[in-house]
PDB file of C-alpha atoms in Angstrom:
ATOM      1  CA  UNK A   1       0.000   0.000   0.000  1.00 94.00           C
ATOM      2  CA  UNK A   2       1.238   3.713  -1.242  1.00 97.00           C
ATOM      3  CA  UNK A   3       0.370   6.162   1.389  1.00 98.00           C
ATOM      4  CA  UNK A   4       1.074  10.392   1.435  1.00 98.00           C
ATOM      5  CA  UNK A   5       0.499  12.527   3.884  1.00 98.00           C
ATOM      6  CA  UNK A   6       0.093  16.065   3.098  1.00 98.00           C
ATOM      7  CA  UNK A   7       0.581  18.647   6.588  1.00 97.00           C
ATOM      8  CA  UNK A   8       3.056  21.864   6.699  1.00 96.00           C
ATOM      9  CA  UNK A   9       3.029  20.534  10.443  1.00 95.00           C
ATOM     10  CA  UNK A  10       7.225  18.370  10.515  1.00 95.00           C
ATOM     11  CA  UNK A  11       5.492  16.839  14.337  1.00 95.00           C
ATOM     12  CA  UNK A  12       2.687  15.684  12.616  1.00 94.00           C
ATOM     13  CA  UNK A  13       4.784  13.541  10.099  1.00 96.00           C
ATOM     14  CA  UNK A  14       6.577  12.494  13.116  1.00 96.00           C
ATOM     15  CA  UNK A  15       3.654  11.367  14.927  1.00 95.00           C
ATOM     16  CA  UNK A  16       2.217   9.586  11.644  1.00 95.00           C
ATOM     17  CA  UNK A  17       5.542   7.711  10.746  1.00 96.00           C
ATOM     18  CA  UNK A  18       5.902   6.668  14.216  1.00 96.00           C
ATOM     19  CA  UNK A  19       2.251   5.240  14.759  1.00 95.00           C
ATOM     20  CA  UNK A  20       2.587   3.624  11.255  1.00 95.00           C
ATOM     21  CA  UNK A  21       6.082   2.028  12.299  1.00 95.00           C
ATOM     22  CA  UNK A  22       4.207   1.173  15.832  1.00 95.00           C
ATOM     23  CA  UNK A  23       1.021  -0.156  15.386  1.00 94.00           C
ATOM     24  CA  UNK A  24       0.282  -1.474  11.786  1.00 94.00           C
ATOM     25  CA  UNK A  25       1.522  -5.226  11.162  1.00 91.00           C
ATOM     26  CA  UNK A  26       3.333  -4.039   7.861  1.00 93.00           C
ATOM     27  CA  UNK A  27       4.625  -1.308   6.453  1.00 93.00           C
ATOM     28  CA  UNK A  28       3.139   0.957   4.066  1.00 95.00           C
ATOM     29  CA  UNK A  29       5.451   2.850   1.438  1.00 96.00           C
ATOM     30  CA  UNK A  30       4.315   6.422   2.602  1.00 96.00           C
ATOM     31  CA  UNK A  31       5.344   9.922   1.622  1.00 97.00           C
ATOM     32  CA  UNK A  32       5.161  13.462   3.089  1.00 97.00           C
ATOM     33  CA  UNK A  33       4.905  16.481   1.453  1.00 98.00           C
ATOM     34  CA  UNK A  34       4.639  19.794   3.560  1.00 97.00           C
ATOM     35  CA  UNK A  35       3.424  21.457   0.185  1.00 96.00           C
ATOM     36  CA  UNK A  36       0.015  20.064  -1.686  1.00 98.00           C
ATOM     37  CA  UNK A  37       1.564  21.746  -4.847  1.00 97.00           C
ATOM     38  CA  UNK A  38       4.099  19.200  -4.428  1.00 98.00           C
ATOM     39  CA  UNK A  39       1.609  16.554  -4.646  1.00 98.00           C
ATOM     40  CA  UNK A  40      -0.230  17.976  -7.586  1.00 98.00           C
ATOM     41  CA  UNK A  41       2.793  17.981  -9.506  1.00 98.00           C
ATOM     42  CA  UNK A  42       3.873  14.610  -8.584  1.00 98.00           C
ATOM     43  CA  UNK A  43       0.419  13.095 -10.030  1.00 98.00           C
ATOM     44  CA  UNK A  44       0.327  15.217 -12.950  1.00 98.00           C
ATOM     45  CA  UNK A  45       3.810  13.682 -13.629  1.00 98.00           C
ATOM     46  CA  UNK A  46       2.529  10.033 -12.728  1.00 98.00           C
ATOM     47  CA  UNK A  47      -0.986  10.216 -13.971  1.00 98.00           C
ATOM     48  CA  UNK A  48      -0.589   6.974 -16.570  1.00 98.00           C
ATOM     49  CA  UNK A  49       1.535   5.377 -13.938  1.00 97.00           C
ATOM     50  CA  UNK A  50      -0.606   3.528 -11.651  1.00 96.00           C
ATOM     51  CA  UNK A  51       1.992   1.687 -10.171  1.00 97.00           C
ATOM     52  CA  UNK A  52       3.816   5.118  -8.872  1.00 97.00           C
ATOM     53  CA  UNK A  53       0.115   6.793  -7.954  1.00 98.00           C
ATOM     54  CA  UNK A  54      -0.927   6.170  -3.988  1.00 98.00           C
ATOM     55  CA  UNK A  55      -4.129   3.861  -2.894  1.00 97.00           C
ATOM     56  CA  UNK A  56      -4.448   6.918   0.077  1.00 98.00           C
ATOM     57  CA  UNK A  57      -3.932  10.810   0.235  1.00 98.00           C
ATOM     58  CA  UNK A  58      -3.824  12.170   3.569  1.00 98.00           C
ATOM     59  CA  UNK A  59      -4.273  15.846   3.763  1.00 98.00           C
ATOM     60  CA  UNK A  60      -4.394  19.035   6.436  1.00 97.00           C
ATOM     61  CA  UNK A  61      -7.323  21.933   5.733  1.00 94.00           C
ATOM     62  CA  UNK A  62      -5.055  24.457   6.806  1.00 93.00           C
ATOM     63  CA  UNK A  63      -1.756  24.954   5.392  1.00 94.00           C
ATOM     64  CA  UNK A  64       0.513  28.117   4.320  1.00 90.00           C
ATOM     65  CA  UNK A  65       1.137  27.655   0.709  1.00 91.00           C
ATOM     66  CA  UNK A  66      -2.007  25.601  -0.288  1.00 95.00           C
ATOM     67  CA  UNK A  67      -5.127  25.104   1.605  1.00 95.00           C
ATOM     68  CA  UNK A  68      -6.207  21.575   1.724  1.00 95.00           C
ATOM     69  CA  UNK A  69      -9.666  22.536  -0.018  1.00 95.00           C
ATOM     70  CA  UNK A  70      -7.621  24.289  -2.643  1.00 97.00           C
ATOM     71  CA  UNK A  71      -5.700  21.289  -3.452  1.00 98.00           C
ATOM     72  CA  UNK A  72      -9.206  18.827  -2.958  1.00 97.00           C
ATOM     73  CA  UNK A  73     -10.357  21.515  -5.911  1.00 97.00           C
ATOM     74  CA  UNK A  74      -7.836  21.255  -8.074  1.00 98.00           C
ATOM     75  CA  UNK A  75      -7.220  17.142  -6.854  1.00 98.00           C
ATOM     76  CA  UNK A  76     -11.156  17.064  -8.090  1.00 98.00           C
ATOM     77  CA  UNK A  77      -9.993  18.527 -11.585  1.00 97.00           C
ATOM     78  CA  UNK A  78      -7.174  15.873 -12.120  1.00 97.00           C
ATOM     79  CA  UNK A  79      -8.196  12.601 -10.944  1.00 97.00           C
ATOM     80  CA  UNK A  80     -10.491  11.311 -13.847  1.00 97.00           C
ATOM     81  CA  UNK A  81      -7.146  11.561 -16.065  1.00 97.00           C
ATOM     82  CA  UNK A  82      -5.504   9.408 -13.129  1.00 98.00           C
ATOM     83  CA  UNK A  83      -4.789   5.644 -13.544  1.00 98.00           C
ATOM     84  CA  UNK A  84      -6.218   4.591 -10.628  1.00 97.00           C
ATOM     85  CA  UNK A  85      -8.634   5.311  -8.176  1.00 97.00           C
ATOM     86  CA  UNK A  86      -7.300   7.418  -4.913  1.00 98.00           C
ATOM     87  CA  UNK A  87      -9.147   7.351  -1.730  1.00 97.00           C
ATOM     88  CA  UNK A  88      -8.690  10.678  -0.056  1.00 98.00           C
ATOM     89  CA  UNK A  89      -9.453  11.743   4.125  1.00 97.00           C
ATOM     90  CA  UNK A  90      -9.209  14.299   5.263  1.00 97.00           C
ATOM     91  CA  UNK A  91      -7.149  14.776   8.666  1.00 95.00           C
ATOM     92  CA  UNK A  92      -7.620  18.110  10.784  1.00 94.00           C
ATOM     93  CA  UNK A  93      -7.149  19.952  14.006  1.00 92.00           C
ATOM     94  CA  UNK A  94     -10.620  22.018  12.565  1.00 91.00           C
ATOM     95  CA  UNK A  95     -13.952  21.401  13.730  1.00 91.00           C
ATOM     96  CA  UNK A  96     -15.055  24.419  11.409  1.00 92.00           C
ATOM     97  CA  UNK A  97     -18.413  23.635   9.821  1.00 92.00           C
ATOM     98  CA  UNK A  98     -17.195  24.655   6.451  1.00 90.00           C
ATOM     99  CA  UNK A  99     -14.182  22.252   6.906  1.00 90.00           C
ATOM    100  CA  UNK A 100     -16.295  19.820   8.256  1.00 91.00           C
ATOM    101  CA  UNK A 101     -18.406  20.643   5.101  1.00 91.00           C
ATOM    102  CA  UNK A 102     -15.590  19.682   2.352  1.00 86.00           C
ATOM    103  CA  UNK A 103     -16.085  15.838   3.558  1.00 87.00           C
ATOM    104  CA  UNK A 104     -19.176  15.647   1.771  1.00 92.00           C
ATOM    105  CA  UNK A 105     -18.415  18.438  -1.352  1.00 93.00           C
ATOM    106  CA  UNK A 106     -16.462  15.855  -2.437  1.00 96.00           C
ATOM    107  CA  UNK A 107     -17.684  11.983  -3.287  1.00 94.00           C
ATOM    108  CA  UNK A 108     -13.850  11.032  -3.244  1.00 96.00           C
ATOM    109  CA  UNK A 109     -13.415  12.009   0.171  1.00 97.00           C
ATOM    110  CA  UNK A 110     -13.906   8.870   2.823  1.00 96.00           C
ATOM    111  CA  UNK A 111     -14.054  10.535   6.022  1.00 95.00           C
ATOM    112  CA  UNK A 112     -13.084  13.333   7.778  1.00 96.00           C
ATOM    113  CA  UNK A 113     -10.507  12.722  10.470  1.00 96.00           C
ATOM    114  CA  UNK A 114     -10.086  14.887  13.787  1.00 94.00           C
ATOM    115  CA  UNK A 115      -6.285  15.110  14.505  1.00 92.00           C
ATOM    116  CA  UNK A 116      -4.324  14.063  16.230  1.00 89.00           C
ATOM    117  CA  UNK A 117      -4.780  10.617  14.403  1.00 91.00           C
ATOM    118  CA  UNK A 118      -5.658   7.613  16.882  1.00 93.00           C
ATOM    119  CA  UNK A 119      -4.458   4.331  17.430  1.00 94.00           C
ATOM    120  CA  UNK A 120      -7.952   2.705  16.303  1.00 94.00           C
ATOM    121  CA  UNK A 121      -8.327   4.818  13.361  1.00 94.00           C
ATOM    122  CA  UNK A 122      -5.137   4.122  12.158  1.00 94.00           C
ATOM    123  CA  UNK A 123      -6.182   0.595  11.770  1.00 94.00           C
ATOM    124  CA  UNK A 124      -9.589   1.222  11.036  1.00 94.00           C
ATOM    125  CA  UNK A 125      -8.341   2.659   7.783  1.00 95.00           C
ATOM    126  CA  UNK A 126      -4.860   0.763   7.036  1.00 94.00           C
ATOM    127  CA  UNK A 127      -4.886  -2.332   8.892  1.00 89.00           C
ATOM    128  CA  UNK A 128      -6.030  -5.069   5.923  1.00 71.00           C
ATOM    129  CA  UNK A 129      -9.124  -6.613   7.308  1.00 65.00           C
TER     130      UNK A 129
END
C-alpha cells in the first residue's frame, strides 16, 4: 500500500511515521509532502503510472502555501485523467463547519478525520481486514 500525507506541520509527520512504524503489522510505502503543490505535480507527472500513484492521500485543511480545499479543488480537476482510483481523508485539528463541510463536497473524500490521528483509526483505515 502507497500512502502520502500532506501537513506543513514536521510533528505531525513524526507522529504519523511513528504510529505507522508502531502499530500497523506491515509497512506501508508512505510519503510526506509539507506542500500540496508538491503533490499535484507529482500526479500530474505520474498520472498513466498507476503503479507510482498512492491507494491513500492524507491531507491538512489548513496549510501556508495551499489550503487543503484548494488542493481537494484542483485534486477534483485531475483525478479522472488518473490511472487509478485514490481514496482521499481528510485529517484536521478544525472542527469548522465549512471544513467539516468539504467531507461531503467531495464523493472522493472517505471521512473526515479529527487530529491528532488515533491508534484505532489508524487501523480502522490501514490495517487489511
Amino acid at each position: 500500500m502507497k500512502l502520502i500525507f500532506i501537513d506543513d506541520e514536521p510533528i505531525q509527520h513524526f507522529i504519523i511515521q511513528r504510529m505507522i512504524e508502531t502499530y500497523l503489522s506491515y509497512q506501508p510505502v508512505t510519503q510526506y509532502y509539507f506542500d500540496a503543490t508538491k503533490v499535484l505535480e507529482f500526479l500530474i507527472k505520474n498520472k498513466s503510472n498507476s503503479d507510482e500513484l498512492p491507494d491513500m492521500i492524507f491531507v491538512d485543511i489548513n496549510m501556508a502555501i495551499m489550503s487543503g480545499s484548494s488542493f481537494l479543488h484542483k485534486y477534483n480537476k485531475l483525478r479522472s485523467g488518473l490511472a487509478r482510483k485514490i481514496d482521499v481523508y481528510i485529517m484536521s485539528s478544525s472542527i469548522d463547519p465549512m471544513d467539516l463541510a468539504l467531507a461531503k463536497k467531495y464523493d472522493f473524500v472517505l471521512d473526515y478525520i479529527i487530529k491528532p490521528l488515533t491508534k484505532v483509526t489508524l487501523k480502522k483505515i490501514l490495517e487489511p481486514a
